[in-house]
PDB file of C-alpha atoms and ligand atoms in Angstrom:
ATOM      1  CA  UNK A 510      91.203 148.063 -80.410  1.00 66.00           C
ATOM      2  CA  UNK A 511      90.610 151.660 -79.152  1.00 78.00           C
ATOM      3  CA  UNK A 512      92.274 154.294 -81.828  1.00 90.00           C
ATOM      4  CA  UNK A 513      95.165 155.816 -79.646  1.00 94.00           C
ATOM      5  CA  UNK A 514      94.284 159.604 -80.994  1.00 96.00           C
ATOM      6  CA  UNK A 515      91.326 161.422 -79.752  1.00 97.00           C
ATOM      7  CA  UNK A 516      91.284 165.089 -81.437  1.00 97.00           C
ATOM      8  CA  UNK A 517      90.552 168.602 -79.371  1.00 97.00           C
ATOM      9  CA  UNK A 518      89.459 171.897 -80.527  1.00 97.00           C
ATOM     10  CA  UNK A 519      91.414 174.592 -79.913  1.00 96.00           C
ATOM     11  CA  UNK A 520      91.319 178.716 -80.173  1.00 97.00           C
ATOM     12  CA  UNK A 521      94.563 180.451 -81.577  1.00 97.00           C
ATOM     13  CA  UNK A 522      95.568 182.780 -78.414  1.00 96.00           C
ATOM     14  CA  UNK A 523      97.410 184.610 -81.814  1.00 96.00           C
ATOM     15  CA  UNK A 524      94.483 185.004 -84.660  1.00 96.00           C
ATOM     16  CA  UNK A 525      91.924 183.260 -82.966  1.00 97.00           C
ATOM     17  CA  UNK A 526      91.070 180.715 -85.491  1.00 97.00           C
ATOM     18  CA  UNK A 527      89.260 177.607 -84.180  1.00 98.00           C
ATOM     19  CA  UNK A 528      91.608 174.526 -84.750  1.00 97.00           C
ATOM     20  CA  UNK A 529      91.839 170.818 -83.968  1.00 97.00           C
ATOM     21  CA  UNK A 530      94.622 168.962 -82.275  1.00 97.00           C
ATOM     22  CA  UNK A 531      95.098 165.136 -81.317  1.00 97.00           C
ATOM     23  CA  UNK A 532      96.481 163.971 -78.349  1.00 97.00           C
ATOM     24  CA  UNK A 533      96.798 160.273 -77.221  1.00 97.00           C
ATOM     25  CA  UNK A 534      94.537 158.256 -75.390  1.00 96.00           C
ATOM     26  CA  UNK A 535      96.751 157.624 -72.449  1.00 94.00           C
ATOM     27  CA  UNK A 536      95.221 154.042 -72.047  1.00 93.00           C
ATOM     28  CA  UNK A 537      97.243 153.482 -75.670  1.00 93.00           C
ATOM     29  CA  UNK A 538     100.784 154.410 -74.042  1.00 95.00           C
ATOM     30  CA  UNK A 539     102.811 151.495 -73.022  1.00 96.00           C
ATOM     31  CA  UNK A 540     106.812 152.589 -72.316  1.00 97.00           C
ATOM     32  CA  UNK A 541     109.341 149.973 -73.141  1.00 97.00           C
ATOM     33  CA  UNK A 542     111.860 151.729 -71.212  1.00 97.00           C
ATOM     34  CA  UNK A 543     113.245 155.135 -69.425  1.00 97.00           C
ATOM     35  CA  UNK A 544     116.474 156.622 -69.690  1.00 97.00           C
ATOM     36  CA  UNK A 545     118.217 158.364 -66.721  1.00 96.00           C
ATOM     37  CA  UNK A 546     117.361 161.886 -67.518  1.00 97.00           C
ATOM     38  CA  UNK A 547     113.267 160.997 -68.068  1.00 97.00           C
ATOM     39  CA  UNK A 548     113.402 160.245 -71.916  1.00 98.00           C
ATOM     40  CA  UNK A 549     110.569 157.479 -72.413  1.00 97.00           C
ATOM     41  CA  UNK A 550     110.713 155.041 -75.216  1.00 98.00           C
ATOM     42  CA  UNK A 551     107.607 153.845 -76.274  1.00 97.00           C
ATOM     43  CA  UNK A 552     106.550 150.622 -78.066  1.00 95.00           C
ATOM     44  CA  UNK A 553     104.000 152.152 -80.267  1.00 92.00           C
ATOM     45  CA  UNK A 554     102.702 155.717 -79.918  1.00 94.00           C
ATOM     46  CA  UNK A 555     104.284 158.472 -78.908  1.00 97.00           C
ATOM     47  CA  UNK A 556     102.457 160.576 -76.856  1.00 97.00           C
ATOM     48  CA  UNK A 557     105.151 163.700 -76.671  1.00 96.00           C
ATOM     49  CA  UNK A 558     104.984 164.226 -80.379  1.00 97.00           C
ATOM     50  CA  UNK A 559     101.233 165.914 -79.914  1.00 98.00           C
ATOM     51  CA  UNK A 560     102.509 167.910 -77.065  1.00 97.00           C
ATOM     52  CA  UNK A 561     102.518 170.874 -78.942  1.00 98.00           C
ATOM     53  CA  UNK A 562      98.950 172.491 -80.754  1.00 98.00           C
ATOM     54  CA  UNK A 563     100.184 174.085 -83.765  1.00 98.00           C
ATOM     55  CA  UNK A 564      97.687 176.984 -85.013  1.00 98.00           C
ATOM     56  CA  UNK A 565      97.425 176.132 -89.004  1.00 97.00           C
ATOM     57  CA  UNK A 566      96.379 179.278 -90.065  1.00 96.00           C
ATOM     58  CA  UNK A 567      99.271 181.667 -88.062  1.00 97.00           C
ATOM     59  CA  UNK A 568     101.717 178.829 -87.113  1.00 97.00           C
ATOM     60  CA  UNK A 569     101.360 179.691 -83.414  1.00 98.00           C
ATOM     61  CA  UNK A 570     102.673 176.685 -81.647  1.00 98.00           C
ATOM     62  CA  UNK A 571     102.242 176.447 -77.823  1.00 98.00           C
ATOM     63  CA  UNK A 572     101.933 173.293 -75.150  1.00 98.00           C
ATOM     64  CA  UNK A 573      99.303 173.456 -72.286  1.00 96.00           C
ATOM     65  CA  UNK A 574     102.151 174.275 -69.827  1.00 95.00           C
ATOM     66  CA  UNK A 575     102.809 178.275 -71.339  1.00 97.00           C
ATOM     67  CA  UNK A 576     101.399 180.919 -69.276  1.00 95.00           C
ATOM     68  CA  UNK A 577     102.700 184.242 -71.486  1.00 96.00           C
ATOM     69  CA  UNK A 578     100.008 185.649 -73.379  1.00 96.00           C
ATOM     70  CA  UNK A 579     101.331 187.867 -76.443  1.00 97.00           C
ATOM     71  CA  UNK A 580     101.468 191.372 -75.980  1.00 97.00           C
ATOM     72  CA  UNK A 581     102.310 194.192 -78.902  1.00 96.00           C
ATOM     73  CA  UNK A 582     106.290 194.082 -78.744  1.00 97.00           C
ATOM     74  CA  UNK A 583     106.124 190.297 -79.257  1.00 98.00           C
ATOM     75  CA  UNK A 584     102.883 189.837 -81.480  1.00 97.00           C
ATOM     76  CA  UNK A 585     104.868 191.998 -84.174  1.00 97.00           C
ATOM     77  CA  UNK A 586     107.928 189.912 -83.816  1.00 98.00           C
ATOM     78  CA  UNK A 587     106.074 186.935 -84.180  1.00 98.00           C
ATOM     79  CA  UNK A 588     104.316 187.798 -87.305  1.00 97.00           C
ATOM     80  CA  UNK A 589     107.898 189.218 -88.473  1.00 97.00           C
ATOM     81  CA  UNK A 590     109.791 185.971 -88.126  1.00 96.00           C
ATOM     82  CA  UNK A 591     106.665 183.038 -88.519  1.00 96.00           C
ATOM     83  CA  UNK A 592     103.326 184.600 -89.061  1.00 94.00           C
ATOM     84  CA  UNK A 593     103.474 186.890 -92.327  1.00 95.00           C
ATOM     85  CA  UNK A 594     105.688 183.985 -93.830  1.00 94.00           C
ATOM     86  CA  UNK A 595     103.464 180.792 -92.954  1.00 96.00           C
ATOM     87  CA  UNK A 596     101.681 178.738 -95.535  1.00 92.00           C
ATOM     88  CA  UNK A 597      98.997 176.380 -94.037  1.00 89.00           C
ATOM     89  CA  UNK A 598      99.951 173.532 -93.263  1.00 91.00           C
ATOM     90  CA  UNK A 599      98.153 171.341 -90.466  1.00 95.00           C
ATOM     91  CA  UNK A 600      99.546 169.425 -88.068  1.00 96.00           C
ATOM     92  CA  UNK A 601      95.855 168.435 -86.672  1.00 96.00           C
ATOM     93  CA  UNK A 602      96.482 164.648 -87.286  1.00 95.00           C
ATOM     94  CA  UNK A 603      99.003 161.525 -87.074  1.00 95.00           C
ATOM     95  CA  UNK A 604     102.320 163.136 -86.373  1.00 96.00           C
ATOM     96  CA  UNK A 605     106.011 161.822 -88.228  1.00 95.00           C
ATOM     97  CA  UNK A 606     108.627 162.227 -85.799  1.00 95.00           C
ATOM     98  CA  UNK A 607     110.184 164.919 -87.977  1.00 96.00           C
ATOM     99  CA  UNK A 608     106.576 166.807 -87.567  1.00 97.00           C
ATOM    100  CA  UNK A 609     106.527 166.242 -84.267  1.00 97.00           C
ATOM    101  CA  UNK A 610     110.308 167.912 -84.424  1.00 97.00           C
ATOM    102  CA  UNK A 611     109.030 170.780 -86.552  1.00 97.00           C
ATOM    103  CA  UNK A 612     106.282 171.396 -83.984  1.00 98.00           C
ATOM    104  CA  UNK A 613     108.599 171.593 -81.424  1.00 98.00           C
ATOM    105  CA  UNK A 614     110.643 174.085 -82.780  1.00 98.00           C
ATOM    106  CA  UNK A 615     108.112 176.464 -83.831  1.00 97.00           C
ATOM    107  CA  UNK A 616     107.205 176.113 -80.366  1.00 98.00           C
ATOM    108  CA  UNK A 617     110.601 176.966 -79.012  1.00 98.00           C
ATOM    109  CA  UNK A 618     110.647 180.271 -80.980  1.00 98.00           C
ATOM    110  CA  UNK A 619     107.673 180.877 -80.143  1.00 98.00           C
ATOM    111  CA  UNK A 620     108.183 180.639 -76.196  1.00 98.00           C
ATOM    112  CA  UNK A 621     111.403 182.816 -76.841  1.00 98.00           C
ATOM    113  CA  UNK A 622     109.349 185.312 -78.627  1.00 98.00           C
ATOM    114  CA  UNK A 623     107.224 185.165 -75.434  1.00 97.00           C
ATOM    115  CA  UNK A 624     109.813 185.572 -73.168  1.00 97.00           C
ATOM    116  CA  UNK A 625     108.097 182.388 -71.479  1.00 96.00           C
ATOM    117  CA  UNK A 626     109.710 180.889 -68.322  1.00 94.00           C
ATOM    118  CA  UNK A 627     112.579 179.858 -68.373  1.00 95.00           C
ATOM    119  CA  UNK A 628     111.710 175.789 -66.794  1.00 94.00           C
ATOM    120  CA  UNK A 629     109.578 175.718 -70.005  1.00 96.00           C
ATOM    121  CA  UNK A 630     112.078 176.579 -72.613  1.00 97.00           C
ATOM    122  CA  UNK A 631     114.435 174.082 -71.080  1.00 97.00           C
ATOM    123  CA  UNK A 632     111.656 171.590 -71.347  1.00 97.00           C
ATOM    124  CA  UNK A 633     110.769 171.917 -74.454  1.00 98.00           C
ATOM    125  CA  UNK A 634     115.108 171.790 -75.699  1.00 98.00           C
ATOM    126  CA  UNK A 635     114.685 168.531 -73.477  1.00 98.00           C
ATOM    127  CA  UNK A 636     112.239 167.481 -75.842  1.00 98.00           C
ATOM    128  CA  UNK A 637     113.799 168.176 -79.125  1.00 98.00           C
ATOM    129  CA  UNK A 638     117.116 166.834 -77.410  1.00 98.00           C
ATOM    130  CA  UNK A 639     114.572 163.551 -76.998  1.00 98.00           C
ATOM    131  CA  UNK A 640     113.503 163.609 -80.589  1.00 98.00           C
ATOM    132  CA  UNK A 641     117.279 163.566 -81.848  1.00 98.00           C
ATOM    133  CA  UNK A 642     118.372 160.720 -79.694  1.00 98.00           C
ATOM    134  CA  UNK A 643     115.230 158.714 -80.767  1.00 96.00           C
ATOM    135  CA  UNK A 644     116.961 159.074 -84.324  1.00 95.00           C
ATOM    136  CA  UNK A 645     120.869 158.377 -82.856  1.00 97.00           C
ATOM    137  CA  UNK A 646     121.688 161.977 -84.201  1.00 97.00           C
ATOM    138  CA  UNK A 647     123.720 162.633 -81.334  1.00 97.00           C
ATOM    139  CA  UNK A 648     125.346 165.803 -82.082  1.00 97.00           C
ATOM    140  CA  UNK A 649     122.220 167.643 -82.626  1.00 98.00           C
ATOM    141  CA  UNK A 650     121.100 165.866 -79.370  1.00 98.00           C
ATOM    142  CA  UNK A 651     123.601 167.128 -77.663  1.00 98.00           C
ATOM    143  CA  UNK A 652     123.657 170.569 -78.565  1.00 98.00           C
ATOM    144  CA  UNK A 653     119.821 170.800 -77.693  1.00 98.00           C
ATOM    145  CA  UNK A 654     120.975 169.414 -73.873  1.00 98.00           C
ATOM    146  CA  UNK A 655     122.831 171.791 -73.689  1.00 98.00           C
ATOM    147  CA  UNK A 656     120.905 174.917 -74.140  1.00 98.00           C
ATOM    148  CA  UNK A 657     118.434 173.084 -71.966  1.00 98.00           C
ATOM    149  CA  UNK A 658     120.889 172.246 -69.141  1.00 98.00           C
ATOM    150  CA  UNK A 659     121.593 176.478 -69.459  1.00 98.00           C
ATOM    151  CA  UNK A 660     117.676 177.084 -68.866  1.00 97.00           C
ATOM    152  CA  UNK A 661     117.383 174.809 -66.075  1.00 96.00           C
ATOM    153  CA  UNK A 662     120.060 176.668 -64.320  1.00 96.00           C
ATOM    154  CA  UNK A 663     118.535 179.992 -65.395  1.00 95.00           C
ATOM    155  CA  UNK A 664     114.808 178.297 -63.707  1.00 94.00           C
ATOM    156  CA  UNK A 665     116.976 176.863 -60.744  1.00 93.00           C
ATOM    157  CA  UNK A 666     118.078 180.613 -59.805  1.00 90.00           C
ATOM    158  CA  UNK A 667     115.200 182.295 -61.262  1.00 87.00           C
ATOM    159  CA  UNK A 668     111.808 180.299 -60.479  1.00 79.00           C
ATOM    160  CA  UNK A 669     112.766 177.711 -57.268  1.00 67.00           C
ATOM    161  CA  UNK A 670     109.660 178.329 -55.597  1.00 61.00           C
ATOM    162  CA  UNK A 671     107.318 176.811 -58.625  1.00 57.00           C
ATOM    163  CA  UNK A 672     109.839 173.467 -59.002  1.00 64.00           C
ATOM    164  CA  UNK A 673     109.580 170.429 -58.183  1.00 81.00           C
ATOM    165  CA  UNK A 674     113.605 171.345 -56.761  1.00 87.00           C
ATOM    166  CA  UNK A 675     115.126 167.788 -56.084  1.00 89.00           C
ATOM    167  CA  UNK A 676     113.798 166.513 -59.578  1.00 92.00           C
ATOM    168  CA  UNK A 677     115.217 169.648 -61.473  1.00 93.00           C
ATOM    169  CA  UNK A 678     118.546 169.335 -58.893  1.00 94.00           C
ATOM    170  CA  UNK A 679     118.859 165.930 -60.600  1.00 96.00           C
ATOM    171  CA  UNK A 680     117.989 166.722 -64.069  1.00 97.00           C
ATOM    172  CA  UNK A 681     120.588 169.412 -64.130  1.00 97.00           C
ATOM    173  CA  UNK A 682     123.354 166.859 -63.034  1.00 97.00           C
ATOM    174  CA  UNK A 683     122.312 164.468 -65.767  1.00 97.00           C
ATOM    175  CA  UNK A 684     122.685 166.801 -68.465  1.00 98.00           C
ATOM    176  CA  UNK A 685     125.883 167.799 -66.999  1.00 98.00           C
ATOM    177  CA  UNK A 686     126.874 164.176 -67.269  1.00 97.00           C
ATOM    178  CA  UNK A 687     125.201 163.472 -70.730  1.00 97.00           C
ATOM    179  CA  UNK A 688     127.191 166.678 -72.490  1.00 97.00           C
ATOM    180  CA  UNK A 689     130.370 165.823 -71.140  1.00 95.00           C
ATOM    181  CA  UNK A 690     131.120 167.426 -67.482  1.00 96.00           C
ATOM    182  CA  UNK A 691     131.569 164.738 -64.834  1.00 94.00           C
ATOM    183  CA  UNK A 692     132.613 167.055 -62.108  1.00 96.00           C
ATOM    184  CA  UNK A 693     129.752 169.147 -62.402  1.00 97.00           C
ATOM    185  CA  UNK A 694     127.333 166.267 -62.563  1.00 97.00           C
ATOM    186  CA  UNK A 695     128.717 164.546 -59.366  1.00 96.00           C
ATOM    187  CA  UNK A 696     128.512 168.404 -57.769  1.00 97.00           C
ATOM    188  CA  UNK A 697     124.755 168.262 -58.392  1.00 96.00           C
ATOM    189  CA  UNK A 698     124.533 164.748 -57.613  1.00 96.00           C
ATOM    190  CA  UNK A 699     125.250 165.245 -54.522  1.00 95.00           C
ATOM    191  CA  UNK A 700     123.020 168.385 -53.752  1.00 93.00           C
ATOM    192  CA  UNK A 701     120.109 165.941 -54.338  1.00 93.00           C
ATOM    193  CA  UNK A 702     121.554 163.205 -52.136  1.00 93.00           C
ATOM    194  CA  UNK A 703     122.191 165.702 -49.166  1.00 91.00           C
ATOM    195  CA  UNK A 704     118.879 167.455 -49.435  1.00 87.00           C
ATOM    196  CA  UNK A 705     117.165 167.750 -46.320  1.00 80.00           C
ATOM    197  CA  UNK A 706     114.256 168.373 -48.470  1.00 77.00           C
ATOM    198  CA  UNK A 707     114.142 165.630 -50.953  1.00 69.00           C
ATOM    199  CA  UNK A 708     111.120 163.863 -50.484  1.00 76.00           C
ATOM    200  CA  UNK A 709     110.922 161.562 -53.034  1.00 86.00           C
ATOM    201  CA  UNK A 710     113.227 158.650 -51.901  1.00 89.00           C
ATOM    202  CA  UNK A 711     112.876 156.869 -56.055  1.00 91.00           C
ATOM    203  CA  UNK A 712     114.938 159.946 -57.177  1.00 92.00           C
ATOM    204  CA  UNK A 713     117.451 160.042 -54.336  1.00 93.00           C
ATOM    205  CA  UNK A 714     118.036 156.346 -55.163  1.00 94.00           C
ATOM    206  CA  UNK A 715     118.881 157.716 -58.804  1.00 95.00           C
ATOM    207  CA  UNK A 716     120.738 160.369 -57.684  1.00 95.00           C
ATOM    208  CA  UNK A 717     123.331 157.451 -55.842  1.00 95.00           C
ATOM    209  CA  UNK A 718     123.363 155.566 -58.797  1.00 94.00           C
ATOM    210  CA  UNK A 719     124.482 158.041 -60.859  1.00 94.00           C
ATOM    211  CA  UNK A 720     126.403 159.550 -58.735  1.00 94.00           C
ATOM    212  CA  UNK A 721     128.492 156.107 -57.621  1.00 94.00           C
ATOM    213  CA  UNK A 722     128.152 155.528 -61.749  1.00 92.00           C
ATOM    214  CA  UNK A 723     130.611 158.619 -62.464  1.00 92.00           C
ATOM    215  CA  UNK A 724     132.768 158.172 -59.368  1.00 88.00           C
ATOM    216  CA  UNK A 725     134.029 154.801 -60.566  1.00 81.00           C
ATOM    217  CA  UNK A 726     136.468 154.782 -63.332  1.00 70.00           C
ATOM    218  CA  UNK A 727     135.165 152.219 -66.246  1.00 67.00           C
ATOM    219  CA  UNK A 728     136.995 149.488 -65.619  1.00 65.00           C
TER     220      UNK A 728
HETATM  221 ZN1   ZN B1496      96.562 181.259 -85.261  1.00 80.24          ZN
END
């Protein structure tokens, strides 16, 4: 059987040491099943817990998707609150799910630090949110919707034009729904159902389910 990790070199964008990551093969990925807000569930491998390349000389942890390049003001705070205090430690191969968590939150700080957009901090809350359910730790789950519901919004005022709009329309109602406000979730529901612009006809489907789902009192 073909080994589901293949590893990648990388260059530190921080102290440019030369590092290697794995990612996974995706021929290896099978999904067992989806939730309604895009978390997979995999039968083996996991291929979101080698989305983020942590650097295991500085502990500079990004994801293909940031775009924000250091500059002095946030280089110093970086080395301030991870840098000067990291010991190696390499996250290079086969990833725990409580690495994979640790990686993800050095890569939240990180984007913070950044000041990276603001679709890509709520991404990579959605992930850790992800990570916690996986584990039924629901609280923490829930608090880490949250602050990535409040990015979305910030990347739904801030950065339409780069969005994929209907998909992040719906994503916002879900997380309404999953931490606990109906109204608003029906609200955005309902923006993706009546948009003239919605051309994926899948997620307007999901967007009636879920909307007729919170409309009808459990019985
Ligand atoms: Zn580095």
């Amino acid at each position: 059987m073909l080994e589901p990790l293949y590893q990648k070199t990388i260059v530190c964008d921080q102290c440019k040491a030369q590092f290697i990551t794995s990612k996974v093969r995706s021929s290896t990925v099978r999904v067992a099943r989806t939730d309604s807000d895009f978390c997979a569930h995999y039968k083996d491998i996991n291929p979101n817990f080698y989305e983020v390349r942590v650097c295991p000389k500085c502990g500079n942890a990004t994801t293909e998707k940031f775009s924000v390049p250091f500059n002095n003001v946030s280089r110093t705070i970086f080395l301030d609150k991870i840098g000067n205090q990291w010991r190696t430690k390499d996250f290079g191969g086969e990833r725990t799910k409580e690495e994979a968590l640790q990686a993800y939150k050095l890569a939240l700080i990180n984007a913070q630090i950044r000041g990276e957009r603001d679709v890509i901090i709520a991404q990579l809350c959605h992930h850790i949110g992800w990570l916690y359910r996986y584990d039924e730790r629901f609280e923490e789950e829930k608090r880490f919707l949250g602050l990535a519901l409040k990015s979305y919004m910030q990347a739904y005022v801030n950065e339409k034009s780069d969005i994929h709009l209907a998909k992040l329309m719906y994503v916002i109602g879900d997380l309404h729904a999953r931490t606990g406000d109906s109204g608003e979730a029906i609200r955005w529901f309902g923006k993706v159902i009546n948009d003239k612009t919605a051309v994926d006809p899948a997620l307007v489907q999901m967007a009636r389910d879920r909307w007729a789902e919170l409309r009808t009192p459990p019985a």
